[in-house]
Coordinates of C-alpha atoms in Angstrom, one line a residue:
M1 CA -0.1 0.1 0.0
S2 CA 1.0 3.6 -0.6
G3 CA -0.4 7.1 -1.2
E4 CA -1.9 9.9 0.8
R5 CA -4.7 7.3 1.5
A6 CA -3.1 4.3 0.9
V7 CA -4.2 1.8 -1.8
P8 CA -2.4 -1.2 -3.7
A9 CA 0.4 0.2 -5.6
L10 CA 3.3 -2.0 -5.6
D11 CA 3.7 -5.0 -7.2
A12 CA 6.2 -8.1 -6.3
E13 CA 9.1 -6.7 -8.3
A14 CA 8.6 -3.0 -6.8
L15 CA 8.6 -4.5 -3.2
V16 CA 11.9 -6.3 -3.8
E17 CA 13.4 -3.2 -5.6
A18 CA 12.4 -1.0 -2.7
V19 CA 15.0 -2.9 -0.6
P20 CA 18.4 -2.7 -1.7
Q21 CA 19.7 -5.3 1.0
L22 CA 17.8 -7.9 -1.1
D23 CA 20.3 -7.7 -3.9
A24 CA 22.5 -10.0 -1.8
F25 CA 19.9 -13.0 -2.5
E26 CA 21.1 -13.8 -6.1
R27 CA 18.5 -16.6 -6.8
L28 CA 15.5 -14.3 -5.6
E29 CA 12.4 -14.3 -8.0
A30 CA 9.4 -12.0 -7.7
E31 CA 6.0 -13.2 -8.7
T32 CA 2.5 -11.0 -8.4
V33 CA -0.4 -13.1 -8.0
L34 CA -2.9 -10.9 -6.8
E35 CA -2.8 -6.9 -5.8
L36 CA -5.7 -6.7 -3.3
P37 CA -6.2 -5.3 0.1
G38 CA -6.4 -8.1 2.8
P39 CA -10.1 -7.3 3.5
H40 CA -10.8 -7.9 -0.3
L41 CA -9.4 -11.5 -0.5
S42 CA -12.1 -14.0 -1.2
L43 CA -12.0 -17.6 -0.1
R44 CA -11.4 -18.6 -3.7
Q45 CA -8.4 -16.3 -4.2
A46 CA -6.9 -17.3 -0.9
L47 CA -6.9 -20.9 -1.6
A48 CA -5.2 -20.0 -5.0
V49 CA -2.6 -18.1 -3.1
A50 CA -2.0 -20.9 -1.0
D51 CA -1.9 -23.3 -3.9
R52 CA 0.6 -21.3 -5.8
A53 CA 3.0 -20.9 -2.6
R54 CA 2.6 -24.8 -2.2
E55 CA 3.4 -25.1 -5.8
A56 CA 6.7 -23.0 -5.6
A57 CA 7.8 -24.4 -2.5
D58 CA 7.5 -28.0 -3.8
S59 CA 10.4 -27.2 -6.0
G60 CA 12.6 -27.0 -2.9
E61 CA 12.8 -23.3 -2.8
G62 CA 11.8 -21.3 0.3
V63 CA 8.7 -19.0 -0.5
V64 CA 7.8 -15.7 1.0
V65 CA 4.2 -14.5 0.5
T66 CA 3.6 -10.7 1.3
T67 CA -0.2 -10.2 2.0
G68 CA -2.4 -7.6 3.9
T69 CA -2.3 -7.9 7.6
D70 CA -5.9 -7.7 8.4
T71 CA -6.4 -11.3 7.0
M72 CA -2.8 -12.5 7.2
E73 CA -3.5 -14.9 10.2
E74 CA -6.2 -16.7 8.4
L75 CA -4.2 -17.0 5.0
A76 CA -1.3 -18.4 7.3
V77 CA -3.5 -21.2 8.6
L78 CA -4.7 -22.1 5.3
C79 CA -1.0 -22.6 3.9
A80 CA -0.3 -24.4 6.9
L81 CA -3.0 -26.9 6.7
T82 CA -2.6 -27.6 3.1
Y83 CA 1.3 -27.8 2.9
G84 CA 3.4 -30.7 4.0
G85 CA 6.7 -29.9 2.3
E86 CA 10.0 -29.5 3.5
A87 CA 11.0 -25.9 2.2
P88 CA 9.6 -23.1 4.4
I89 CA 6.8 -20.9 3.3
V90 CA 7.0 -17.4 5.1
L91 CA 4.2 -14.7 5.4
T92 CA 4.8 -11.4 6.1
G93 CA 3.7 -7.7 5.3
A94 CA 3.4 -4.1 6.5
N95 CA 1.2 -2.7 9.1
R96 CA 2.1 0.8 7.8
P97 CA 1.9 1.9 4.3
A98 CA 5.1 2.3 2.3
S99 CA 4.5 6.0 2.2
S100 CA 4.4 6.3 6.0
A101 CA 7.3 7.7 7.8
G102 CA 7.4 4.5 9.9
A103 CA 7.1 2.0 7.2
D104 CA 7.8 -1.3 8.5
G105 CA 7.3 -3.3 5.2
P106 CA 11.2 -3.2 4.0
A107 CA 12.7 -4.8 7.4
N108 CA 9.9 -7.4 7.4
L109 CA 10.3 -8.4 3.8
L110 CA 14.1 -8.7 4.3
D111 CA 13.7 -10.8 7.4
A112 CA 11.3 -12.9 5.6
V113 CA 13.7 -13.7 2.6
S114 CA 16.7 -14.0 5.0
L115 CA 14.3 -17.0 6.9
A116 CA 13.2 -18.6 3.6
G117 CA 16.8 -18.9 2.4
S118 CA 18.0 -20.3 5.9
Q119 CA 18.9 -23.9 6.0
A120 CA 17.7 -23.6 9.7
A121 CA 14.0 -23.1 8.2
V122 CA 14.1 -26.4 6.2
G123 CA 11.3 -28.6 7.6
L124 CA 9.7 -25.6 9.4
G125 CA 6.4 -25.5 7.3
V126 CA 4.4 -22.3 7.3
V127 CA 5.4 -19.1 9.5
V128 CA 4.8 -15.6 9.8
V129 CA 7.7 -13.2 10.2
F130 CA 6.7 -9.6 11.4
G131 CA 8.6 -7.3 13.7
G132 CA 11.8 -9.4 13.9
E133 CA 9.8 -12.4 15.4
I134 CA 8.9 -15.8 13.8
H135 CA 5.4 -17.2 14.7
A136 CA 3.8 -20.5 14.0
A137 CA 0.9 -20.2 11.3
T138 CA -1.5 -21.8 13.5
S139 CA -1.1 -19.8 16.6
V140 CA -0.4 -16.3 15.2
Q141 CA -2.7 -13.7 15.7
K142 CA -2.8 -9.6 14.7
V143 CA -2.6 -8.1 18.2
D144 CA -2.1 -4.5 17.2
S145 CA -3.9 -2.6 14.4
T146 CA -1.5 0.0 13.7
G147 CA 1.8 -0.5 15.4
P148 CA 4.8 -2.1 13.8
A149 CA 4.7 -5.2 16.3
A150 CA 1.4 -6.1 14.9
F151 CA 1.5 -9.9 15.5
G152 CA 1.9 -12.3 18.3
S153 CA 1.1 -15.7 19.4
P154 CA -0.9 -15.4 22.8
V155 CA -1.3 -19.0 23.3
A156 CA 2.3 -20.0 22.6
G157 CA 4.7 -17.2 22.0
P158 CA 7.1 -16.7 18.9
I159 CA 9.2 -19.6 18.0
G160 CA 12.2 -17.5 17.2
R161 CA 13.6 -14.3 15.9
I162 CA 15.6 -13.0 13.0
V163 CA 18.6 -11.0 14.1
E164 CA 20.6 -8.9 11.3
G165 CA 19.5 -11.8 8.8
R166 CA 20.3 -14.5 11.1
T167 CA 18.0 -17.2 12.4
W168 CA 17.5 -18.0 16.0
L169 CA 14.7 -20.8 16.5
H170 CA 13.8 -22.3 20.0
G171 CA 10.8 -24.2 18.9
R172 CA 9.2 -25.6 15.7
P173 CA 5.5 -25.5 14.8
I174 CA 2.9 -28.3 15.1
R175 CA 2.6 -29.7 11.6
S176 CA -0.4 -31.9 10.8
A177 CA -0.9 -34.1 7.7
P178 CA -1.8 -31.9 4.7
L179 CA -5.2 -31.8 3.4
V180 CA -6.0 -31.8 -0.1
V181 CA -8.9 -28.8 -0.2
A182 CA -10.9 -28.5 -3.5
R183 CA -12.7 -25.6 -2.4
L184 CA -13.5 -23.3 0.4
E185 CA -16.7 -21.6 -0.6
Y186 CA -18.9 -22.8 2.4
R187 CA -20.9 -21.1 5.0
V188 CA -19.3 -21.2 8.3
P189 CA -19.9 -18.1 10.8
I190 CA -18.3 -17.9 14.2
V191 CA -20.8 -17.9 17.0
T192 CA -19.4 -16.2 20.5
A193 CA -21.0 -17.2 23.7
T194 CA -21.7 -14.2 25.8
L195 CA -23.3 -13.5 29.2
G196 CA -26.9 -14.5 29.0
D197 CA -26.5 -16.3 25.9
G198 CA -29.2 -19.0 25.6
G199 CA -27.9 -20.3 22.3
D200 CA -30.5 -18.9 20.1
V201 CA -28.1 -17.8 17.4
L202 CA -26.4 -21.2 17.3
A203 CA -29.8 -22.7 16.9
D204 CA -30.9 -20.5 14.1
L205 CA -27.8 -20.9 12.1
A206 CA -27.6 -24.5 12.5
S207 CA -30.3 -25.3 9.8
S208 CA -28.8 -22.8 7.2
R209 CA -25.1 -23.1 7.5
D210 CA -22.5 -25.8 6.3
G211 CA -20.7 -25.5 9.6
I212 CA -20.3 -23.4 12.8
V213 CA -17.5 -22.4 15.0
L214 CA -18.6 -22.0 18.6
V215 CA -16.5 -19.7 20.7
A216 CA -17.1 -20.8 24.3
L217 CA -16.7 -19.2 27.5
G218 CA -13.7 -19.6 29.9
A219 CA -12.2 -23.1 29.6
G220 CA -15.0 -24.6 27.6
H221 CA -18.4 -23.6 29.2
L222 CA -21.7 -22.7 28.0
S223 CA -25.0 -21.9 29.7
A224 CA -27.4 -24.6 30.5
S225 CA -29.8 -23.6 27.7
A226 CA -26.8 -23.3 25.1
I227 CA -25.5 -26.5 25.7
G228 CA -28.7 -28.0 25.0
E229 CA -28.9 -26.2 21.6
L230 CA -25.4 -27.3 20.9
R231 CA -26.4 -31.0 21.4
V232 CA -29.1 -30.4 18.7
A233 CA -27.0 -28.3 16.4
V234 CA -24.1 -31.1 16.2
Q235 CA -26.8 -33.6 14.5
Q236 CA -27.3 -31.0 11.7
V237 CA -24.0 -29.6 11.1
P238 CA -20.1 -29.9 11.9
V239 CA -19.4 -27.7 14.8
V240 CA -15.9 -26.8 15.9
V241 CA -15.5 -25.2 19.3
T242 CA -12.6 -23.0 20.8
C243 CA -12.5 -20.6 23.7
R244 CA -13.0 -16.8 24.0
T245 CA -9.9 -16.2 25.9
S246 CA -6.9 -14.8 24.2
R247 CA -4.6 -17.6 25.9
P248 CA -7.0 -20.7 26.0
S249 CA -7.3 -24.1 27.1
M250 CA -10.3 -26.4 27.5
L251 CA -10.5 -28.4 30.6
F252 CA -11.8 -32.0 30.6
D253 CA -13.2 -32.6 33.9
T254 CA -12.8 -30.0 36.6
Y255 CA -16.4 -28.5 36.5
G256 CA -19.7 -30.3 37.1
F257 CA -22.3 -27.7 36.3
E258 CA -24.7 -28.1 33.2
G259 CA -22.9 -26.7 30.4
S260 CA -19.4 -27.3 31.8
E261 CA -16.3 -28.5 29.5
R262 CA -17.3 -32.2 30.2
D263 CA -21.0 -31.6 28.8
L264 CA -19.2 -29.9 25.7
R265 CA -16.8 -32.4 25.1
E266 CA -19.2 -35.0 25.2
S267 CA -21.6 -33.0 23.0
G268 CA -20.2 -34.5 19.6
A269 CA -18.4 -31.0 18.6
V270 CA -14.9 -31.2 17.5
C271 CA -12.8 -29.2 20.2
A272 CA -9.8 -27.2 18.9
P273 CA -9.1 -25.1 21.9
F274 CA -5.5 -23.9 20.7
L275 CA -6.9 -22.4 17.6
S276 CA -8.1 -19.0 17.7
P277 CA -11.7 -18.3 16.2
P278 CA -10.4 -17.0 12.7
A279 CA -7.9 -20.1 12.5
A280 CA -10.6 -22.6 13.6
R281 CA -12.9 -21.1 10.9
I282 CA -10.3 -21.7 8.2
A283 CA -9.7 -25.1 9.8
L284 CA -13.3 -26.1 9.3
L285 CA -13.6 -24.7 6.0
C286 CA -10.6 -26.9 4.7
C287 CA -12.0 -30.0 6.6
L288 CA -15.2 -29.4 4.7
G289 CA -13.2 -29.0 1.3
A290 CA -11.4 -31.9 1.8
G291 CA -14.7 -34.0 2.3
L292 CA -13.8 -35.2 5.9
D293 CA -16.6 -36.4 8.2
R294 CA -17.0 -35.6 11.6
D295 CA -14.3 -38.3 12.9
G296 CA -12.1 -37.2 10.1
M297 CA -12.4 -33.6 11.3
A298 CA -11.5 -34.7 15.0
R299 CA -8.3 -36.5 13.7
A300 CA -7.3 -33.4 11.6
L301 CA -7.7 -31.1 14.5
A302 CA -6.8 -33.2 17.2
P303 CA -3.0 -31.5 17.4
W304 CA -4.9 -28.3 18.7
D305 CA -6.2 -30.0 21.8
A306 CA -4.6 -31.2 24.8
G307 CA -3.9 -35.1 24.2

């Protein structure tokens, strides 16, 4: 983005040319796939970008995807769930326009290319590099709307850093078997439990949607009425449940009131508490696009629940 009121203005080659330090990477190639603001990206286009990144990485070369920060975390999850190769796929972008006095894009792009070409990144899968930090694609979230430290991983923290082009890793992302996704255009809303919620919205949507992401309270809790509606809803559509807190985990057998975590886990919903609500939605879309049934979805999303 660039301009007095920023709009898409720089293609891939222009981005590379704007960072002279990238001249040190002799094998760097630039390709423009789309030029859209992040909020304009459709599900079909997002899958096309993920497919193109996977095809490029399958050649054995590291790949950098620059994309809008508003939907970067969702595109990252999509890439992660559909890619099983060894070469890294690194997403990055800018939280400030290129025309801004504090533009952060050049430093992020240089860090991302450095990681993508690093031997340490082999087998890493899909990550987001932003503000000098490396985040696993399935745990990263946008945590600051306008500042340069735009992304964090509240549930797990960053897995490493980039320091003057050098890579430091202290962890590696969870990687599941890649899903073969034919399409993503399914109707999957996110329904968030709130104070006084009786499950009415969940009930209304269950008969007219392809799946639902339910965001439970606390450590996996619902009202007595809402748990009843959930038991009915799972008979109609796949339901993936995560939690409302920014650092979630879902209990198993601590509380005993109606609508507690045990009732939720026994409802037939698929529990993925370590995915954020937007990540859980992308995961459910991928499962639907891969033709998985409820048991297949539970196996695919098991890495994001306590074993």
